[in-house]
Amino acid sequence: MSEIILKVTMMDIAKELNINSATVSRALSNHPRISESTKQMVREVAKKLQYQLNKVASSLRSGKSNIIGVIIPNAEINFFGSVLHGIEKIASENKYSILIYQTNELYWFDKIGVQTFLQSQVAGVLASILKETINLDHYSEIKKRGVPLILFEMAVDTLGVSSVVVDDYAGALAATKHLVMQGCKRIAHIGGQQHVSAFKQRLKGYVDALNVLGIQVDDDLVVYGKVSIESGREQMKKLLSLSIIPDAVFSVEDFTALGAMQAIKAANKKIPDDIAIVGFANEPFGEYITPTLSTVNQQTVQMGEEAANLFFKSLNNSDTEKFDPFKMVLQPELICRQSSMKNYKKSDST
Amino acid sequence: MSEIILKVTMMDIAKELNINSATVSRALSNHPRISESTKQMVREVAKKLQYQLNKVASSLRSGKSNIIGVIIPNAEINFFGSVLHGIEKIASENKYSILIYQTNELYWFDKIGVQTFLQSQVAGVLASILKETINLDHYSEIKKRGVPLILFEMAVDTLGVSSVVVDDYAGALAATKHLVMQGCKRIAHIGGQQHVSAFKQRLKGYVDALNVLGIQVDDDLVVYGKVSIESGREQMKKLLSLSIIPDAVFSVEDFTALGAMQAIKAANKKIPDDIAIVGFANEPFGEYITPTLSTVNQQTVQMGEEAANLFFKSLNNSDTEKFDPFKMVLQPELICRQSSMKNYKKSDST
DNA sequence: GTGAAAGCGCTAACAA
DNA sequence: TTGTTAGCGCTTTCAC
């Protein structure tokens, strides 16, 4: 149990077999010009001595590493845990490891994270950049040093790097159309901070859906708040105080939708019969509340997978030619649950 | 924008200043016996040339790395995202980076993860071992190679390593006592798979709480299922079919509790008036369902932080003396919400 | 098909 | 206070 395994190197294997350490290296990496018999012997001794490759030395010598750096705001947030899962899955399949760094949405941390990754000689960086971005110099430094950079969740066109984002506009369009199809006539929108482009796109989708379907957009029915339960509650109260209240709400985000639902219930209105509601983000709780919340799924795991895939593609292409930045836009999925289904079958869900 | 930063080494700085690269190394690491003026000059040139330390070379030479490997089942699961957040926070504060690996609860992945970490020369490994563990040889190999190993969520006494766990017994005790204090007389328990020690401890806490308070444990009121909504629903139906139904349920886990709540509602019983209920895990949804779910908080972020702290402690102590394995037991926190508060104030929560 | 030798970029022991 | 030298463990020319 407590015996200690000493450091064993290729040199040790070479000595044991009276061969050169270069041959050992070649044998272990399955070099074509090494005889099967030698490979066999080397593998046996390696196993006997419990040899483990020293990736640090290997990486230094070859100038290549198989580590990808991932920058996220916070691993505790469901969205990023999911993306991380997707990234690690693909990386793992390609025998790459994942180094993570949390920015906590702070510029300073973000900058240190990038620097640490660069010093660690990562093969690439996958990052979700800050919502409030002042300065992107540290990101262009990644590019300048020849390290592939892929963005997810947010795209920054000026950086000239590939990115994976979800089509917020299409999601909002689908959600709003769905409410119209349910027979809703006065559809309100609780919007988010308009300097966040995703929230702006969702507003645009809402407006365009109504326009396309020949419904006049009523400015009174569009209110703005932050992404929080409290804010949703407040904004909904405003909507409920209108002379003619809405019969549906498309909310920019699930937590805001939750707050709105609380306000609707407090006003003794029925969901979805009096007011139908659709959120955005597919937060896990939506499936468990009463009524269950219709929402838009952002394909988070797929986002991570595609970001990782883009990285591996850029690895292969960089050998031959310049790899053009590619913006991958994932199509979100409308999830219709009780909160927006006027004729839903009552179930025993909570 | 598109200019390229060439690889610049300590040698480049040394040449520029006509000094030795060893002096550069010492200056940059703030060695005490280097003059302030030299340090100043070196730092200036380093900045001018946009020098970045090559941690791979540094690590190979010094034999030390500042990377910690973290093994978790799945980053998508809330619990582990939280723990990861805690670990990364402490690691980051100590200028360490985090390499992650997901096992997906598969032995084979687990083994590969450990091997990858060892090859990457990590300074330590923090791991949540598999629920169903057959073979722990790869974990004892970590120890044999002199790499500190800390377990979280699950402890394995035979491995002789430090661990951070939550006191399941105390949590169950508190939850059950709370139900008694609410005036409940017939308290049922929906248990989990009894080969999982955490679930066993929760059953024990339930039994002991009743015993201590002089309440006879009724075997009919203890049922077992898996950790899932469906299972909770099924087990609750069993309890509801008893000739005298329970007036409270302590459920082994929040999802099971959610299923139970659905079954109670389907049977047209009121929560908590007819049947009060407490879960375990503090899943986010508990705050948002109707009624809000009382539960036991497992201190996940703190678990990660303490695991990382234990690692850093073992780093310091290993220099002087053998570091004794230490089992840190976190005290869980009972969160009383509507589902168990017989006299709760009606609020507008959803 | 294998060996010899050099060197990736850094740090640490030993000199001076 | 700084320089010299060696070498961490590996891979990769260039030989043969």
XYZ file of C-alpha atoms (C1' of nucleotides) in Angstrom:
732
model
C 0.000 0.000 0.000
C 2.556 2.540 1.060
C 5.469 1.682 -1.238
C 6.581 4.609 -3.315
C 6.826 4.697 -7.087
C 10.054 6.410 -8.064
C 10.278 8.725 -11.023
C 11.062 6.578 -14.024
C 12.076 8.091 -17.347
C 12.611 6.855 -20.881
C 16.287 6.646 -19.996
C 15.521 3.974 -17.405
C 13.665 1.893 -19.956
C 16.493 2.370 -22.455
C 19.140 1.225 -19.974
C 17.162 -1.860 -19.050
C 17.052 -2.868 -22.710
C 20.458 -1.580 -23.731
C 18.967 0.654 -26.363
C 18.851 4.391 -26.944
C 16.274 6.572 -25.238
C 15.339 7.960 -28.628
C 14.282 4.497 -29.645
C 12.164 4.255 -26.540
C 10.496 7.526 -27.405
C 9.814 6.360 -30.920
C 8.565 2.975 -29.792
C 6.140 4.465 -27.296
C 4.751 6.916 -29.809
C 4.359 4.061 -32.259
C 6.776 5.376 -34.830
C 6.412 3.430 -38.135
C 10.115 2.740 -38.625
C 10.563 0.920 -35.332
C 10.331 -2.866 -35.431
C 7.371 -4.537 -33.829
C 9.642 -6.577 -31.602
C 11.338 -3.502 -30.174
C 8.011 -1.822 -29.587
C 6.818 -4.918 -27.800
C 9.852 -5.012 -25.518
C 9.711 -1.343 -24.738
C 6.030 -1.501 -23.864
C 6.621 -4.430 -21.578
C 9.408 -2.771 -19.655
C 7.450 0.476 -19.502
C 4.578 -1.366 -17.931
C 6.848 -3.260 -15.549
C 8.482 -0.059 -14.337
C 5.108 1.721 -14.223
C 6.419 4.345 -16.579
C 4.292 7.460 -17.167
C 5.119 9.947 -19.900
C 6.196 13.353 -18.654
C 3.952 15.647 -20.640
C 5.733 18.741 -19.389
C 9.029 17.666 -20.905
C 7.297 16.464 -24.019
C 5.486 19.742 -24.385
C 8.617 21.807 -23.871
C 10.584 19.891 -26.433
C 7.900 19.608 -29.093
C 6.535 23.090 -28.578
C 3.039 21.641 -28.519
C 0.656 21.174 -25.673
C -2.627 19.362 -25.484
C -4.238 21.704 -23.053
C -7.088 24.060 -23.911
C -7.793 27.050 -21.700
C -11.434 27.850 -21.003
C -12.509 31.199 -19.589
C -15.971 31.493 -18.074
C -17.577 33.959 -15.660
C -18.542 31.369 -13.049
C -18.754 27.580 -13.001
C -21.656 27.780 -10.571
C -23.935 29.257 -13.207
C -25.868 26.522 -14.902
C -25.289 27.879 -18.383
C -21.515 27.724 -18.090
C -21.435 24.395 -16.304
C -23.280 23.037 -19.303
C -20.987 24.641 -21.851
C -17.986 23.386 -19.895
C -19.423 19.903 -19.988
C -19.711 20.076 -23.763
C -16.203 21.422 -24.190
C -14.609 18.861 -21.919
C -16.428 16.039 -23.676
C -15.051 16.902 -27.099
C -11.614 17.785 -25.746
C -11.422 14.510 -23.896
C -12.329 12.583 -27.032
C -9.400 14.277 -28.747
C -7.065 13.562 -25.848
C -6.890 17.183 -24.782
C -7.235 18.505 -21.250
C -9.095 21.551 -20.023
C -7.671 24.319 -17.894
C -10.391 26.544 -16.475
C -10.420 30.085 -15.225
C -13.305 32.049 -13.724
C -13.507 35.780 -14.316
C -16.421 36.530 -12.000
C -17.267 39.099 -14.668
C -14.266 41.168 -13.589
C -11.897 42.710 -16.102
C -8.869 42.240 -13.922
C -9.449 38.522 -13.451
C -10.125 38.134 -17.131
C -6.789 39.677 -17.948
C -4.893 37.526 -15.465
C -6.632 34.440 -16.792
C -5.527 35.110 -20.331
C -1.978 35.768 -19.198
C -1.861 32.562 -17.152
C -3.057 30.558 -20.127
C -0.470 32.103 -22.395
C 2.273 31.316 -19.892
C 0.977 27.777 -19.581
C 1.469 27.411 -23.336
C -2.102 26.303 -23.971
C -2.880 25.045 -27.459
C -5.931 27.282 -27.658
C -8.339 29.443 -25.701
C -12.114 29.155 -25.615
C -13.709 32.103 -23.883
C -16.945 33.753 -22.977
C -15.967 37.397 -22.829
C -17.283 39.837 -20.260
C -20.761 41.287 -20.711
C -19.423 44.746 -19.974
C -16.309 44.900 -22.028
C -14.063 47.890 -21.952
C -10.816 46.662 -23.374
C -10.118 43.586 -25.468
C -6.360 43.989 -25.858
C -5.583 40.859 -23.903
C -7.728 38.877 -26.311
C -6.028 40.247 -29.375
C -2.747 39.330 -27.702
C -3.835 35.692 -27.782
C -4.241 35.966 -31.524
C -0.951 37.796 -31.962
C 0.852 34.986 -30.231
C -0.583 32.559 -32.727
C -2.849 30.790 -30.262
C -6.271 29.858 -31.663
C -9.086 31.725 -29.931
C -12.751 30.771 -30.096
C -15.500 32.767 -28.420
C -18.770 31.359 -27.221
C -22.014 32.929 -26.023
C -20.858 36.336 -27.252
C -19.295 37.191 -30.578
C -17.030 40.177 -31.160
C -16.726 40.841 -34.854
C -13.823 43.265 -34.519
C -11.580 40.576 -33.059
C -11.659 38.501 -36.198
C -12.023 35.177 -34.404
C -14.466 32.320 -34.722
C -17.398 32.126 -32.367
C -20.413 30.073 -31.425
C -23.572 31.893 -30.451
C -27.240 31.100 -30.236
C -29.726 32.840 -32.516
C -31.497 35.062 -30.011
C -33.502 36.729 -32.720
C -34.894 33.438 -34.026
C -35.688 32.285 -30.497
C -37.648 35.445 -29.752
C -39.395 35.211 -33.103
C -40.505 31.636 -32.421
C -41.628 32.412 -28.882
C -43.708 35.392 -29.945
C -45.247 33.597 -32.913
C -46.150 30.731 -30.627
C -48.045 33.114 -28.344
C -49.922 34.516 -31.328
C -50.796 30.988 -32.445
C -52.232 30.359 -29.023
C -54.718 33.105 -29.775
C -53.106 35.887 -27.760
C -53.882 39.392 -29.028
C -52.071 41.736 -26.660
C -48.605 40.325 -26.220
C -46.270 42.235 -23.928
C -42.487 42.001 -23.738
C -40.405 42.340 -20.599
C -37.027 43.270 -22.014
C -33.521 43.276 -20.585
C -30.763 45.850 -20.564
C -30.581 47.038 -24.149
C -26.818 47.434 -24.246
C -26.582 43.639 -24.075
C -26.850 42.621 -27.689
C -28.575 39.316 -26.956
C -31.398 41.155 -25.195
C -31.641 43.633 -28.030
C -31.985 40.766 -30.512
C -34.755 39.236 -28.434
C -36.667 42.527 -28.512
C -36.152 42.696 -32.260
C -37.474 39.164 -32.704
C -40.537 40.069 -30.681
C -41.209 43.217 -32.720
C -40.643 41.508 -36.059
C -42.855 38.552 -35.178
C -45.724 40.885 -34.431
C -45.101 42.904 -37.578
C -44.969 39.834 -39.764
C -48.238 38.605 -38.341
C -49.857 41.983 -38.850
C -50.131 42.926 -35.220
C -49.453 46.513 -34.224
C -46.653 46.824 -31.638
C -47.990 48.749 -28.663
C -45.205 50.665 -26.899
C -47.088 50.472 -23.624
C -46.654 46.715 -23.735
C -42.871 46.846 -23.884
C -41.151 47.358 -20.537
C -37.528 46.980 -19.528
C -35.850 45.624 -16.439
C -32.862 43.686 -15.209
C -32.462 39.936 -15.259
C -33.870 39.015 -11.865
C -36.994 37.721 -10.228
C -37.647 41.036 -8.483
C -37.321 42.981 -11.682
C -39.731 40.610 -13.443
C -42.233 41.107 -10.660
C -41.972 44.878 -10.849
C -42.241 45.087 -14.609
C -45.226 42.767 -14.615
C -46.958 44.962 -12.033
C -46.548 47.859 -14.428
C -48.141 45.849 -17.210
C -50.983 44.817 -14.911
C -51.713 48.431 -14.103
C -52.476 49.293 -17.718
C -56.057 50.135 -18.595
C -56.150 47.142 -20.916
C -53.812 44.486 -19.596
C -51.913 42.073 -21.884
C -53.057 38.502 -22.451
C -49.522 37.226 -22.942
C -45.939 38.041 -22.003
C -42.717 37.143 -23.739
C -40.034 37.611 -21.127
C -36.395 38.149 -21.984
C -35.230 35.529 -19.502
C -36.592 32.755 -17.260
C -35.936 34.439 -13.929
C -37.705 37.546 -15.140
C -40.536 35.305 -16.332
C -40.686 33.708 -12.893
C -41.062 37.105 -11.253
C -43.766 37.974 -13.741
C -45.617 34.767 -12.944
C -45.530 35.638 -9.249
C -47.025 39.065 -9.990
C -49.714 37.551 -12.202
C -50.695 35.068 -9.510
C -50.691 37.809 -6.887
C -53.160 39.704 -9.063
C -55.361 36.605 -9.122
C -55.027 36.066 -12.838
C -54.769 32.592 -14.318
C -51.729 31.380 -16.274
C -52.048 30.721 -19.175
C -55.785 31.351 -19.483
C -55.746 35.040 -18.560
C -52.114 35.665 -19.350
C -49.818 33.246 -21.151
C -46.077 33.518 -20.645
C -42.883 32.377 -22.317
C -39.371 32.851 -20.915
C -35.901 32.355 -22.360
C -32.890 30.228 -21.308
C -34.453 26.928 -20.243
C -33.348 27.195 -16.644
C -33.889 23.857 -14.887
C -36.492 25.258 -12.493
C -38.885 25.959 -15.367
C -39.746 22.297 -15.555
C -40.720 22.112 -11.902
C -42.708 25.236 -11.132
C -46.492 25.524 -11.390
C -47.471 25.943 -14.127
C -44.396 24.665 -15.912
C -42.701 27.440 -17.854
C -42.506 27.608 -21.634
C -39.072 28.794 -22.664
C -36.363 28.807 -25.288
C -33.524 26.306 -25.024
C -30.127 27.813 -25.741
C -28.324 24.567 -26.640
C -25.624 25.091 -24.059
C -23.977 21.687 -24.259
C -23.940 21.885 -28.025
C -22.448 25.358 -27.763
C -19.513 23.923 -25.836
C -19.142 21.030 -28.223
C -19.162 23.234 -31.292
C -16.691 25.661 -29.760
C -14.329 22.767 -29.116
C -14.931 21.418 -32.608
C -14.085 24.791 -34.109
C -10.851 24.771 -32.178
C -9.840 21.388 -33.524
C -10.770 22.429 -37.026
C -8.613 25.525 -36.749
C -5.738 23.324 -35.569
C -5.874 21.227 -38.706
C -6.360 24.109 -41.089
C -3.676 26.360 -39.701
C -1.071 24.008 -41.114
C -2.127 24.549 -44.695
C -3.775 27.914 -45.012
C -5.125 30.838 -43.029
C -8.275 29.792 -41.243
C -11.103 32.232 -41.837
C -13.067 33.278 -38.773
C -16.333 31.433 -38.742
C -19.419 32.472 -36.831
C -21.541 29.495 -35.930
C -25.114 30.374 -35.068
C -27.008 27.672 -33.184
C -30.742 27.471 -33.613
C -32.538 27.629 -30.282
C -35.442 25.348 -29.541
C -38.836 26.519 -28.334
C -40.037 24.418 -25.434
C -43.793 24.679 -25.000
C -44.985 23.931 -21.512
C -48.085 24.753 -19.505
C -47.493 28.485 -19.056
C -48.296 29.159 -22.698
C -50.475 26.245 -23.772
C -54.039 27.462 -23.601
C -55.392 23.922 -23.870
C -52.853 21.925 -21.939
C -53.751 18.645 -20.346
C -53.705 19.027 -16.577
C -51.007 16.825 -15.146
C -49.745 16.160 -11.650
C -46.582 18.146 -12.135
C -45.451 20.574 -9.481
C -3.897 44.571 -35.119
C -2.401 41.717 -37.030
C 1.260 42.054 -36.109
C 2.679 38.937 -34.577
C 4.429 38.685 -31.232
C 7.461 36.456 -31.590
C 8.495 34.011 -28.927
C 10.741 35.913 -26.562
C 12.777 34.163 -23.885
C 14.844 35.195 -20.918
C 17.836 34.863 -23.203
C 16.506 37.694 -25.362
C 16.178 39.961 -22.352
C 19.670 38.979 -21.197
C 21.221 39.774 -24.558
C 19.543 43.155 -24.732
C 21.045 44.047 -21.359
C 24.359 42.241 -21.738
C 23.715 40.173 -18.658
C 23.243 36.480 -17.999
C 19.890 34.776 -18.422
C 20.191 33.412 -14.901
C 20.218 36.975 -13.659
C 17.097 37.667 -15.642
C 15.423 34.660 -14.086
C 16.390 35.815 -10.621
C 15.342 39.378 -11.271
C 11.920 38.370 -12.539
C 11.292 36.093 -9.602
C 12.342 38.896 -7.291
C 15.344 37.122 -5.860
C 16.638 39.038 -2.772
C 20.275 39.104 -3.846
C 19.646 40.936 -7.090
C 20.076 44.706 -7.044
C 17.040 46.889 -7.388
C 18.524 48.601 -10.411
C 18.988 45.332 -12.291
C 15.490 44.219 -11.427
C 14.187 47.510 -12.688
C 16.028 47.221 -15.987
C 15.008 43.621 -16.509
C 11.374 44.376 -15.852
C 11.435 47.245 -18.277
C 12.951 45.240 -21.090
C 10.608 42.333 -20.321
C 7.678 44.664 -20.679
C 9.049 46.229 -23.832
C 9.531 42.858 -25.480
C 6.172 41.630 -24.146
C 7.920 38.762 -22.422
C 5.784 36.004 -20.904
C 7.253 33.331 -18.655
C 7.204 29.826 -20.113
C 5.654 27.846 -17.301
C 6.261 24.560 -19.060
C 10.017 25.070 -19.060
C 9.889 26.420 -15.552
C 7.912 23.451 -14.374
C 10.199 20.927 -16.034
C 13.297 22.463 -14.542
C 11.991 23.068 -11.031
C 10.030 19.849 -10.835
C 7.079 21.812 -9.521
C 3.840 22.739 -11.187
C 1.078 25.037 -10.075
C -1.707 23.050 -11.568
C -4.280 21.129 -9.562
C -6.268 18.357 -11.193
C -9.950 18.141 -10.337
C -11.997 15.043 -11.086
C -15.781 15.310 -11.072
C -18.564 13.209 -12.552
C -20.112 15.991 -14.641
C -19.748 19.767 -14.710
C -23.366 20.083 -15.755
C -24.585 18.886 -12.379
C -25.241 21.822 -10.122
C -23.505 20.288 -7.128
C -20.204 19.878 -8.946
C -20.348 23.206 -10.701
C -20.594 24.733 -7.256
C -17.734 22.726 -5.806
C -15.630 23.567 -8.841
C -16.369 27.229 -8.289
C -15.129 26.985 -4.712
C -11.993 25.107 -5.698
C -11.095 27.476 -8.508
C -11.598 30.475 -6.255
C -9.094 29.299 -3.651
C -6.675 27.944 -6.252
C -6.756 31.212 -8.130
C -6.016 33.150 -4.959
C -2.936 30.991 -4.528
C -1.894 31.436 -8.143
C -2.719 27.860 -9.058
C -4.653 26.730 -12.106
C -7.288 24.039 -12.385
C -7.268 21.153 -14.809
C -10.645 19.410 -14.944
C -11.713 15.953 -15.954
C -15.208 14.505 -16.104
C -15.716 10.827 -15.359
C -19.395 10.610 -16.281
C -19.464 8.118 -13.432
C -17.508 5.647 -15.558
C -14.593 3.683 -14.144
C -12.661 3.746 -17.392
C -12.817 7.531 -17.715
C -11.883 7.903 -14.086
C -8.769 5.849 -14.633
C -7.741 7.762 -17.746
C -8.314 11.040 -15.927
C -5.980 10.100 -13.112
C -3.337 8.951 -15.571
C -3.587 12.160 -17.588
C -3.157 14.216 -14.444
C -0.141 12.225 -13.367
C 1.434 12.662 -16.802
C 0.675 16.375 -16.670
C 2.684 16.546 -13.450
C -0.108 18.155 -11.451
C 0.786 19.405 -7.989
C -2.203 17.639 -6.508
C -5.499 15.948 -7.246
C -8.904 16.797 -5.808
C -11.485 14.191 -6.643
C -15.014 13.076 -6.119
C -14.752 9.330 -6.522
C -17.354 7.219 -8.273
C -20.515 6.284 -6.411
C -20.135 2.698 -7.518
C -16.509 2.010 -6.892
C -14.972 -1.296 -7.752
C -11.280 -0.606 -7.828
C -9.330 2.252 -6.284
C -5.851 1.262 -7.442
C -5.477 4.313 -9.641
C -6.131 6.510 -6.646
C -3.569 4.803 -4.491
C -1.144 5.266 -7.378
C -1.548 9.020 -6.978
C -0.438 8.684 -3.391
C 2.424 6.353 -4.266
C 3.761 8.919 -6.667
C 3.864 11.453 -3.882
C 1.083 13.636 -5.256
C -1.294 15.016 -2.617
C -4.812 13.664 -3.009
C -7.914 15.151 -1.409
C -11.371 13.661 -1.762
C -14.600 15.577 -1.572
C -18.245 14.562 -1.304
C -17.218 10.983 -0.561
C -14.590 9.795 1.889
C -12.767 6.482 1.620
C -11.101 5.662 4.885
C -8.984 2.847 3.487
C -7.144 5.201 1.136
C -5.628 7.167 3.987
C -6.183 10.552 2.390
C -7.827 13.746 3.572
C -11.392 14.455 2.600
C -14.189 16.970 2.888
C -17.704 15.699 3.359
C -20.969 17.050 4.610
C -22.536 15.638 7.765
C -25.477 13.775 6.284
C -26.434 12.366 9.627
C -26.668 15.786 11.264
C -28.655 17.136 8.327
C -31.187 14.329 8.532
C -31.377 14.725 12.301
C -32.128 18.433 11.988
C -34.682 17.938 9.236
C -36.570 15.274 11.149
C -36.508 17.184 14.422
C -37.834 20.214 12.601
C -40.818 18.204 11.361
C -41.507 17.018 14.890
C -41.337 20.606 16.143
C -43.944 21.525 13.559
C -46.272 19.167 15.336
C -46.025 16.218 12.962
C -46.714 12.833 14.537
C -46.381 10.302 11.737
C -43.215 11.200 9.873
C -42.310 9.043 6.900
C -38.929 8.720 5.179
C -38.355 8.184 1.496
C -34.860 6.728 1.454
C -32.260 6.252 -1.265
C -30.162 3.274 -2.292
C -28.728 1.973 0.956
C -25.357 1.035 -0.462
C -24.657 4.761 -0.839
C -23.297 5.691 2.541
C -24.678 9.242 2.449
C -28.195 7.886 2.045
C -27.622 5.395 4.822
C -26.531 8.203 7.124
C -29.647 10.181 6.300
C -31.821 7.222 7.241
C -29.863 6.878 10.466
C -30.374 10.554 11.268
C -34.085 10.162 10.717
C -34.328 7.095 12.949
C -32.234 8.598 15.733
C -34.165 11.871 15.712
C -37.412 10.011 16.257
C -35.860 7.835 18.949
C -34.417 10.781 20.800
C -37.765 12.521 20.768
C -39.518 9.415 22.011
C -41.361 8.600 18.827
C -41.667 5.000 17.762
C -40.212 4.326 14.281
C -42.901 2.710 12.164
C -41.381 0.459 9.486
C -44.369 1.020 7.236
C -43.379 4.676 7.039
C -39.922 3.993 5.645
C -39.780 3.327 1.905
C -36.853 3.191 -0.493
C -36.378 4.372 -4.038
C -33.908 5.862 -6.422
C -32.977 9.528 -6.662
C -35.478 10.744 -9.229
C -38.775 12.539 -9.522
C -40.557 9.429 -10.739
C -39.261 7.354 -7.887
C -40.366 9.999 -5.381
C -43.821 9.958 -6.902
C -44.065 6.182 -6.705
C -42.830 5.918 -3.161
C -45.182 8.647 -2.034
C -48.105 6.806 -3.619
C -47.192 3.798 -1.499
C -47.239 5.950 1.615
C -50.571 7.448 0.621
C -52.082 3.990 0.295
C -51.439 3.143 3.945
C -54.461 2.808 6.213
C -53.190 5.719 8.253
C -51.206 8.051 6.022
C -48.228 10.071 7.280
C -48.515 13.759 8.153
C -44.917 14.502 7.129
C -42.174 13.200 4.861
C -38.427 13.557 5.119
C -37.130 12.778 1.671
C -33.565 11.683 1.006
C -33.127 14.182 -1.820
C -34.852 17.175 -3.415
C -35.854 15.518 -6.674
C -37.418 12.675 -4.752
C -39.175 15.272 -2.597
C -40.470 16.986 -5.733
C -41.961 13.718 -6.967
C -43.526 13.181 -3.579
C -45.044 16.662 -3.669
C -46.580 15.886 -7.043
C -48.130 12.701 -5.667
C -49.457 14.530 -2.604
C -51.059 17.193 -4.760
C -52.513 14.565 -7.072
C -54.135 12.998 -4.029
C -55.655 16.384 -3.181
C -53.784 16.747 0.075
C -52.435 20.103 1.199
C -48.736 20.799 1.737
C -47.766 21.407 4.489
C -51.123 21.314 6.294
C -51.985 17.702 5.557
C -48.493 16.522 4.836
C -45.333 18.527 5.489
C -42.186 17.737 3.530
C -38.444 18.335 3.736
C -35.910 17.401 1.069
C -32.122 17.330 0.960
C -29.519 19.015 -1.292
C -30.876 22.529 -1.753
C -31.370 22.210 -5.459
C -32.084 25.634 -6.965
C -35.601 24.728 -8.069
C -36.708 24.311 -4.454
C -36.871 28.038 -4.049
C -39.195 28.477 -6.998
C -41.761 25.690 -6.801
C -45.131 25.947 -5.017
C -44.970 25.599 -2.130
C -41.279 26.366 -1.773
C -39.375 23.312 -0.580
C -37.700 23.022 2.804
C -34.370 21.318 2.411
C -30.849 20.818 3.711
C -28.026 22.867 2.232
C -24.894 20.834 1.570
C -22.437 23.754 1.525
C -21.115 22.909 -1.886
C -19.034 26.015 -2.485
C -17.500 25.692 0.939
C -16.776 22.043 0.213
C -14.697 23.081 -2.771
C -12.961 25.809 -0.842
C -12.069 23.532 2.046
C -10.828 20.809 -0.278
C -8.522 23.327 -1.923
C -7.452 24.644 1.475
C -6.594 21.141 2.618
C -4.442 20.723 -0.463
C -2.478 23.884 0.252
C -2.064 22.885 3.869
C -0.688 19.508 2.856
C 1.746 21.287 0.536
C 3.211 23.280 3.385
C 3.314 20.445 5.859
C 4.839 17.845 3.587
C 8.122 19.719 3.758
C 8.539 19.179 7.453
C 6.626 16.113 8.532
C 4.186 13.509 7.346
C 0.785 15.097 6.956
C -1.896 13.095 8.725
C -5.072 12.464 6.742
C -7.762 14.779 7.977
C -11.460 14.275 7.507
C -13.283 17.581 7.447
C -16.983 17.294 8.152
C -19.047 20.293 7.101
C -22.206 21.064 8.997
C -25.200 21.278 6.678
C -27.794 23.973 7.106
C -31.513 23.360 7.422
C -33.480 25.697 5.173
C -37.080 26.016 6.305
C -39.462 27.001 3.563
C -43.187 26.707 2.994
C -43.374 22.961 2.480
C -42.747 22.315 6.152
C -43.850 25.478 7.912
C -47.325 24.803 9.232
C -47.936 28.499 9.888
C -46.178 30.155 7.029
C -47.180 33.559 5.814
C -48.692 33.271 2.350
C -46.477 35.058 -0.096
C -46.604 35.648 -3.820
C -43.896 33.147 -4.579
C -44.311 30.731 -7.442
C 15.548 0.239 -37.937
C 18.397 2.443 -34.520
C 21.966 5.571 -32.360
C 24.252 10.018 -31.293
C 23.751 14.484 -30.095
C 21.565 18.697 -29.617
C 18.395 21.654 -27.432
C 13.317 23.315 -25.993
C 13.450 27.556 -21.775
C 14.171 27.657 -17.511
C 16.412 27.315 -12.629
C 19.777 26.021 -9.146
C 24.299 24.694 -7.528
C 28.595 26.383 -7.463
C 31.918 29.966 -8.478
C 33.738 34.414 -8.454
C 25.637 40.827 -6.585
C 26.218 38.304 -10.787
C 28.118 34.671 -14.109
C 28.968 29.789 -15.432
C 27.421 25.535 -16.169
C 24.593 21.809 -16.128
C 20.450 19.412 -16.761
C 15.062 18.606 -15.981
C 12.856 14.547 -19.790
C 11.737 14.526 -23.917
C 11.777 14.795 -29.311
C 14.027 15.420 -33.509
C 17.315 16.122 -36.889
C 21.138 13.800 -38.962
C 23.847 9.915 -39.281
C 24.690 4.988 -40.373
